[in-house]
PDB file of C-alpha atoms in Angstrom:
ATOM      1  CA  UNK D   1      96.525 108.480 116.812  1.00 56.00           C
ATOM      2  CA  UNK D   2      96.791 105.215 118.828  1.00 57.00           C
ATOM      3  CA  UNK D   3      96.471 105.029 122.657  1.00 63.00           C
ATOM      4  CA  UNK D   4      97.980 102.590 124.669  1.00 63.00           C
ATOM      5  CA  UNK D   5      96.306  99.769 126.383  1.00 62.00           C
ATOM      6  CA  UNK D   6      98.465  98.168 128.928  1.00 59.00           C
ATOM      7  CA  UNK D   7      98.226  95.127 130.529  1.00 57.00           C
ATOM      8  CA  UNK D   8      99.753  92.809 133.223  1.00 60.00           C
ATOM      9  CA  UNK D   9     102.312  91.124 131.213  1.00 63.00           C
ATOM     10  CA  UNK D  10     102.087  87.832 130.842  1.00 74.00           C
ATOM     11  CA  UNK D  11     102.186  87.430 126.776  1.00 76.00           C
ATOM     12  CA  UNK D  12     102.370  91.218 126.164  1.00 76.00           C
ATOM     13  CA  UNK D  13     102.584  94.796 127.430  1.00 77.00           C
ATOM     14  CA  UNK D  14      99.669  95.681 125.674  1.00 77.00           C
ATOM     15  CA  UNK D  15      96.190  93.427 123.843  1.00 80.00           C
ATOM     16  CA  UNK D  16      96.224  95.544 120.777  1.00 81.00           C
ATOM     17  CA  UNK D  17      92.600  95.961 121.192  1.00 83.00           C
ATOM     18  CA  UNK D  18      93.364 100.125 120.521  1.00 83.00           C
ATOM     19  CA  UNK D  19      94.784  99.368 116.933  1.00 82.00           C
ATOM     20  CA  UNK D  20      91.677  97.522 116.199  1.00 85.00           C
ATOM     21  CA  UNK D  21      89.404 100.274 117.406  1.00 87.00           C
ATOM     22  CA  UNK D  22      91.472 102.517 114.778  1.00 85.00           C
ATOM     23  CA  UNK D  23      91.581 100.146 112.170  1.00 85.00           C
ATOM     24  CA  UNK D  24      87.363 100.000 112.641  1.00 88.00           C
ATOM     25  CA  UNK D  25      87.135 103.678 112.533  1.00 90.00           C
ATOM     26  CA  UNK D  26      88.938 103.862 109.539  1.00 90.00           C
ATOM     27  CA  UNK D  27      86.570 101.295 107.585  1.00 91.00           C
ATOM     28  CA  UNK D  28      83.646  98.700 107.994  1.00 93.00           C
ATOM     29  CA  UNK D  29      84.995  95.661 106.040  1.00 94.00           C
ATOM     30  CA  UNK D  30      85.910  93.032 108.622  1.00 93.00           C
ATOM     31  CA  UNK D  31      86.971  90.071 105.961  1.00 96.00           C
ATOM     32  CA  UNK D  32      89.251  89.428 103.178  1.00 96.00           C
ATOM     33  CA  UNK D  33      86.062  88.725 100.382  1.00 97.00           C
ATOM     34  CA  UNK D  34      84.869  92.688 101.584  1.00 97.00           C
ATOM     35  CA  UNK D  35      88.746  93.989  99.994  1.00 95.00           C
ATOM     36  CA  UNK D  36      88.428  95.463  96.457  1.00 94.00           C
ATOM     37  CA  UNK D  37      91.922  94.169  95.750  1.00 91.00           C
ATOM     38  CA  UNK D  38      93.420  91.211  97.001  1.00 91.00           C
ATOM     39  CA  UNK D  39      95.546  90.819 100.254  1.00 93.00           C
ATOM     40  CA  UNK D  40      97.742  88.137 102.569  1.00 95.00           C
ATOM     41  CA  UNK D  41      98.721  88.692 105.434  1.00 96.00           C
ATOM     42  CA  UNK D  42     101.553  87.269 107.002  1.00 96.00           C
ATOM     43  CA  UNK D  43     102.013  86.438 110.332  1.00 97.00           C
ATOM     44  CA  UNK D  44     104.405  83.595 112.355  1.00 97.00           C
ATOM     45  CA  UNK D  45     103.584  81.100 114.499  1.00 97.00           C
ATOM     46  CA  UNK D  46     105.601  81.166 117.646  1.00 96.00           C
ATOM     47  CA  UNK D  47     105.384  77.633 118.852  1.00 96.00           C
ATOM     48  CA  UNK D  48     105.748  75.778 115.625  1.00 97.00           C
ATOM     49  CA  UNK D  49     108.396  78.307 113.691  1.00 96.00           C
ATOM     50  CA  UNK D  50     106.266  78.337 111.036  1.00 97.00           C
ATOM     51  CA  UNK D  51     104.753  80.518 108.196  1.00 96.00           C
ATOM     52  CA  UNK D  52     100.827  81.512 108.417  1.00 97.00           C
ATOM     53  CA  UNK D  53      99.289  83.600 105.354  1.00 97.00           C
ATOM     54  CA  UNK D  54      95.680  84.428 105.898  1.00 96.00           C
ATOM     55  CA  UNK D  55      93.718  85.590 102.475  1.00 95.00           C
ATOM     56  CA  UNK D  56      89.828  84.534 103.541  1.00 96.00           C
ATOM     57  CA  UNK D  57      87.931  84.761 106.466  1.00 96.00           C
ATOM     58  CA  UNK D  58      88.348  87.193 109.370  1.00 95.00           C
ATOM     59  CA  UNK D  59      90.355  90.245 107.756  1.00 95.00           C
ATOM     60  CA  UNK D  60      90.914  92.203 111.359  1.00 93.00           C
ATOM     61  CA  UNK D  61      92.195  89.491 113.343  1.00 94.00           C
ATOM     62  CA  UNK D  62      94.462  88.643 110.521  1.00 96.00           C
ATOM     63  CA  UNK D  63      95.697  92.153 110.540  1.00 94.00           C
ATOM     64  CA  UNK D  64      96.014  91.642 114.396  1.00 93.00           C
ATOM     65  CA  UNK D  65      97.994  88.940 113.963  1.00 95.00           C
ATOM     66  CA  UNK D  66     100.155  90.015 111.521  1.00 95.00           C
ATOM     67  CA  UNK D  67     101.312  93.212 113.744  1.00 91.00           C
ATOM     68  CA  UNK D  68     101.500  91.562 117.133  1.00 92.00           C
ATOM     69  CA  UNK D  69     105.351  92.627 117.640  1.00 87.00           C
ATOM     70  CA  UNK D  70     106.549  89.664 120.435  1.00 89.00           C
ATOM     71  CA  UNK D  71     106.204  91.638 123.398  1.00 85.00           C
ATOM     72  CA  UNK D  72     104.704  94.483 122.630  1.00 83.00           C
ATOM     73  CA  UNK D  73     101.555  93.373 121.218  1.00 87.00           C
ATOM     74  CA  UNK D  74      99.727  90.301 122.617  1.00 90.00           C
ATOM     75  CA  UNK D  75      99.695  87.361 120.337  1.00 93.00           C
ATOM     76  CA  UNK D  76      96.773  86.215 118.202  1.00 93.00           C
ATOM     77  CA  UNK D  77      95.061  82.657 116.987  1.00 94.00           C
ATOM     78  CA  UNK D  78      94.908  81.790 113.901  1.00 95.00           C
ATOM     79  CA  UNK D  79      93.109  78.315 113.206  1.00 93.00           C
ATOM     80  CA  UNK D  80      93.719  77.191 117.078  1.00 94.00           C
ATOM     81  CA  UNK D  81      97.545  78.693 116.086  1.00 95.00           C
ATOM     82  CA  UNK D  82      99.468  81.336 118.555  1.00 95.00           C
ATOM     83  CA  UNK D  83     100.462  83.871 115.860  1.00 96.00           C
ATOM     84  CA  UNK D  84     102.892  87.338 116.476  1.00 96.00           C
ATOM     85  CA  UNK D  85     104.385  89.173 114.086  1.00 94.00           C
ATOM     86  CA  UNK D  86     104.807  87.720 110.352  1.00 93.00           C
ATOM     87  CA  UNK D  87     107.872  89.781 110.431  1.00 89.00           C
ATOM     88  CA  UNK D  88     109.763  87.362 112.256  1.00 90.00           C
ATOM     89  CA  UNK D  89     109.687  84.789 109.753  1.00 90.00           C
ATOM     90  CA  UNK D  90     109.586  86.762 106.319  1.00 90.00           C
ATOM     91  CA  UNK D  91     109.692  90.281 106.833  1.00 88.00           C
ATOM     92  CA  UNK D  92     108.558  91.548 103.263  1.00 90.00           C
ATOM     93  CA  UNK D  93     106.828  88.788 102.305  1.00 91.00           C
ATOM     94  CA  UNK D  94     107.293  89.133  98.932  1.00 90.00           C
ATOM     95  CA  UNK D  95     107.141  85.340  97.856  1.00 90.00           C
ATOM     96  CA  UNK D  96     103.347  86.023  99.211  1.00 92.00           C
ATOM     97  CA  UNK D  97     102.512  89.085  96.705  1.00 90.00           C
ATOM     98  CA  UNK D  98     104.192  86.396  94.025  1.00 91.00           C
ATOM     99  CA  UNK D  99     102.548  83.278  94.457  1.00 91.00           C
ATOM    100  CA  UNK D 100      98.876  85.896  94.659  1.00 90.00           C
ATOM    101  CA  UNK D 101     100.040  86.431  91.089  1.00 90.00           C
ATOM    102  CA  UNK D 102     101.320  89.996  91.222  1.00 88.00           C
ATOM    103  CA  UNK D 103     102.466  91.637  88.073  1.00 88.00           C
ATOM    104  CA  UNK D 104     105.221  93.759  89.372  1.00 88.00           C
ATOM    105  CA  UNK D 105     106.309  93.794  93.379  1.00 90.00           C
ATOM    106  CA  UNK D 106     107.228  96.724  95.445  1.00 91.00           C
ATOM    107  CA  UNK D 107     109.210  95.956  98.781  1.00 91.00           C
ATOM    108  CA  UNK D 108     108.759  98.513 102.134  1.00 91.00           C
ATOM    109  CA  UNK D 109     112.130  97.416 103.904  1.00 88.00           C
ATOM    110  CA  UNK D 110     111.695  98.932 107.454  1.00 85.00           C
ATOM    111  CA  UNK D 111     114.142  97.914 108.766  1.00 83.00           C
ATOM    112  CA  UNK D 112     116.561  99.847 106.995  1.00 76.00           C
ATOM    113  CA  UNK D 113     119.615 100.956 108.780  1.00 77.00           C
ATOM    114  CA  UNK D 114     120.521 103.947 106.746  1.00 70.00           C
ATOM    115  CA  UNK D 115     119.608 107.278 109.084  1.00 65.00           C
ATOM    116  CA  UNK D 116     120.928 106.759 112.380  1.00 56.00           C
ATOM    117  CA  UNK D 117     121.967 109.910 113.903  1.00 63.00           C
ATOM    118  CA  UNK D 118     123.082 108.793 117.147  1.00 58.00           C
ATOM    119  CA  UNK D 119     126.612 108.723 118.305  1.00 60.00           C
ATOM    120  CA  UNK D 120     128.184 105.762 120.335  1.00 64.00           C
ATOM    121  CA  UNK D 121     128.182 107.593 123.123  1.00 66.00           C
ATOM    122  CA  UNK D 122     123.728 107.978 122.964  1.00 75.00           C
ATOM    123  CA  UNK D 123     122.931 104.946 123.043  1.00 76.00           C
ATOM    124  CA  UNK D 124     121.162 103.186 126.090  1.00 83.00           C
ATOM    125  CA  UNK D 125     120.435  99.484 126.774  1.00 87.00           C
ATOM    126  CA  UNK D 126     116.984  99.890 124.951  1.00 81.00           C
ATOM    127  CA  UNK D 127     118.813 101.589 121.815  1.00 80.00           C
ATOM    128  CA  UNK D 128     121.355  98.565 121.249  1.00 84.00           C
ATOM    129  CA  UNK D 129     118.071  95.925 121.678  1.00 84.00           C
ATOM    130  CA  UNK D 130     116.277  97.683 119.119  1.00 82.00           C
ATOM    131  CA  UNK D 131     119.035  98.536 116.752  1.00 83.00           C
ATOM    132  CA  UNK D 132     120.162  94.202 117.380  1.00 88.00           C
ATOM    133  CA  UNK D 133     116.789  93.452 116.256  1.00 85.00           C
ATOM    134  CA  UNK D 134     117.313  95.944 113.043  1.00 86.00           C
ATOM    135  CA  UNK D 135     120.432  94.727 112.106  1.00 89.00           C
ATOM    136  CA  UNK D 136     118.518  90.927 112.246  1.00 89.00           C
ATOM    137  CA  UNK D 137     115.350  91.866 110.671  1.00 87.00           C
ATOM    138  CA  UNK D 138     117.445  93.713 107.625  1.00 88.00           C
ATOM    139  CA  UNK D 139     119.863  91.158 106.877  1.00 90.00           C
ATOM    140  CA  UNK D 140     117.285  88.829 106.822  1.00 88.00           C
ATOM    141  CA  UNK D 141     114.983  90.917 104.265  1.00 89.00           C
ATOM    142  CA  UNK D 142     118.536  91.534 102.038  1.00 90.00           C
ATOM    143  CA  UNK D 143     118.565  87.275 102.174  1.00 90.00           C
ATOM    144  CA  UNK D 144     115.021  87.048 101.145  1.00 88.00           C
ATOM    145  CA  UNK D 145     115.663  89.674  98.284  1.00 89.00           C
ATOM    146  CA  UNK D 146     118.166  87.037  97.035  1.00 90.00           C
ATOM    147  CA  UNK D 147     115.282  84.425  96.572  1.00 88.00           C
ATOM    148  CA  UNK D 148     112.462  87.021  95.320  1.00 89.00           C
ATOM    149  CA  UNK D 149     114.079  90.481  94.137  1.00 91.00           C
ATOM    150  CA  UNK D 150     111.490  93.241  94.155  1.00 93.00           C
ATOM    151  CA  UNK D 151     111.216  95.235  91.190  1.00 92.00           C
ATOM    152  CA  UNK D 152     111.281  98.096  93.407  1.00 92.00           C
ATOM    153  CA  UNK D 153     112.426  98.736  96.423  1.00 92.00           C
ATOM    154  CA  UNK D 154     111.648 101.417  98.718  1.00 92.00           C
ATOM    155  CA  UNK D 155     113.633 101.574 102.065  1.00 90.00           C
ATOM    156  CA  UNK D 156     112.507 104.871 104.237  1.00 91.00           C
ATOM    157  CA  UNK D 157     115.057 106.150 106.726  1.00 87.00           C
ATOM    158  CA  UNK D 158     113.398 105.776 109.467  1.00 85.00           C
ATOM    159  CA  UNK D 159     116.269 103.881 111.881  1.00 81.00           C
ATOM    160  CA  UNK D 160     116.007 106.518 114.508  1.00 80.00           C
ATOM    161  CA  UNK D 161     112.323 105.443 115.446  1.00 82.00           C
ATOM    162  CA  UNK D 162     111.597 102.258 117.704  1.00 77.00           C
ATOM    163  CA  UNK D 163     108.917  99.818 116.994  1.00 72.00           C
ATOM    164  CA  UNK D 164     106.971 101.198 119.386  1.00 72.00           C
ATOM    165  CA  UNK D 165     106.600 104.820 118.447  1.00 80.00           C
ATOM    166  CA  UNK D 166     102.813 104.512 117.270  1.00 76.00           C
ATOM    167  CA  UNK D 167     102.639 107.757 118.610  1.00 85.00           C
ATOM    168  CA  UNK D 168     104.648 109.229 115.520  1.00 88.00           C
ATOM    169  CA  UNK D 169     102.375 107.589 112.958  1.00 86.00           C
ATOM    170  CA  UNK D 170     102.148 110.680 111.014  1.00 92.00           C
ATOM    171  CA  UNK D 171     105.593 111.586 110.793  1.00 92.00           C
ATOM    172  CA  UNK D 172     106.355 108.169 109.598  1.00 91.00           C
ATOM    173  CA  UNK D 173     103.785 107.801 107.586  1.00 91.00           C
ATOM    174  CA  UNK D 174     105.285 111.218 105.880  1.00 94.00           C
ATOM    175  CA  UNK D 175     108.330 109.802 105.660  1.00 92.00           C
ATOM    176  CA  UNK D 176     107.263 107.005 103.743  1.00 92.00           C
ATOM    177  CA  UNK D 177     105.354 108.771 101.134  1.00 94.00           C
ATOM    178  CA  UNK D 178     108.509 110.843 100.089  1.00 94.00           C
ATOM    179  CA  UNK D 179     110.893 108.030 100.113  1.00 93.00           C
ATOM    180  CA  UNK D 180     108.168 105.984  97.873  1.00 92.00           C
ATOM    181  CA  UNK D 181     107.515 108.999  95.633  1.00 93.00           C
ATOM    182  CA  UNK D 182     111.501 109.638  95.309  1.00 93.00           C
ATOM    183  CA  UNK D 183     112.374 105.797  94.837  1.00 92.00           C
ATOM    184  CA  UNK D 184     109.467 105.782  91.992  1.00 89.00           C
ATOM    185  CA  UNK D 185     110.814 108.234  90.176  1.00 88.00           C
ATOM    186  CA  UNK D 186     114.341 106.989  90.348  1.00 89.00           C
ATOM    187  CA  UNK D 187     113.521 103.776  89.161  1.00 85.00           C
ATOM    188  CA  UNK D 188     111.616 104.450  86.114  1.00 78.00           C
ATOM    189  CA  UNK D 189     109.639 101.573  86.200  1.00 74.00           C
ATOM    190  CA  UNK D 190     105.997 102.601  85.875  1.00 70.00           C
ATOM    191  CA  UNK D 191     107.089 105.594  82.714  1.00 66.00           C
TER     192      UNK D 191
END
């Protein structure tokens, strides 16, 4: 689905310019007013530690923004503001879907740490990087919930892919879709 376009690293191993192409396959809207139902994104800036939601204007570089994992994806500005990932600051944003006025909020917690099906003996130095910044990024989302609980949550067991397995969209995606069917129905809250 996605092909990688590397670069000389000096922000990022890759611009991200090949998830934009997809995302512009997918569909013409390029801004926020163009959306039939409203959105924020999320994303952090890097130098100032600090929050940016985006809910007007440009909708793609937003959504560049938003994804642009720190050293995987090159950062983005925002408003004159070097922006990566919104995941580093609130990973489910839910205070975000709130304060837009949401009814009911459903959480995607990816960072789940429920399926790992490696042994102590598998692991490599890239394994224990990515499962550190797991173990961050989900105790972080579990403090969040204590702020803003979701009135569902949905938490796919996905902890056996890396962040950089764009490659296995469909799979994940797959995965997803189950685990948000199954977690639906267990909750009872739309019956």
């Amino acid at each position: 689905m996605f092909k990688l376009d590397p670069i000389y690293p000096k922000l990022a191993v890759m611009n991200g310019n090949e998830v934009i192409k997809v995302f512009k396959k997918l569909t013409d809207i390029t801004t926020f007013e163009e959306l039939n139902i409203p959105l924020t994104t999320v994303a952090t800036d890097i130098v100032k530690n600090k929050k940016v939601e985006c809910n007007s204007g440009d909708l793609i570089n937003a959504i560049k923004a938003s994804i642009a994992i720190p050293g995987v994806l090159s950062p983005t500005y925002i408003n004159n503001t070097l922006c990566v990932d919104g995941g580093l600051i609130d990973p489910v944003p839910l205070e975000s879907a709130i304060n837009m006025g949401s009814d009911y909020t459903i959480a995607v917690n990816l960072y789940g740490l429920k399926s790992s099906k490696k042994q102590d003996e598998k692991y490599n130095i890239i394994d224990i990087i990515d499962r550190s910044a797991k173990i961050v990024l989900n105790n972080i989302t579990h403090l969040s919930f204590k702020l803003n609980k979701p009135d569902l949550l949905i938490e796919p067991p996905i902890d056996q892919f890396k962040g950089w397995d764009f490659h296995k969209a469909k799979e994940l995606i797959d995965i997803g879709y189950e685990e948000g069917k199954k977690s639906l129905i267990e909750s009872k809250l739309f019956i």
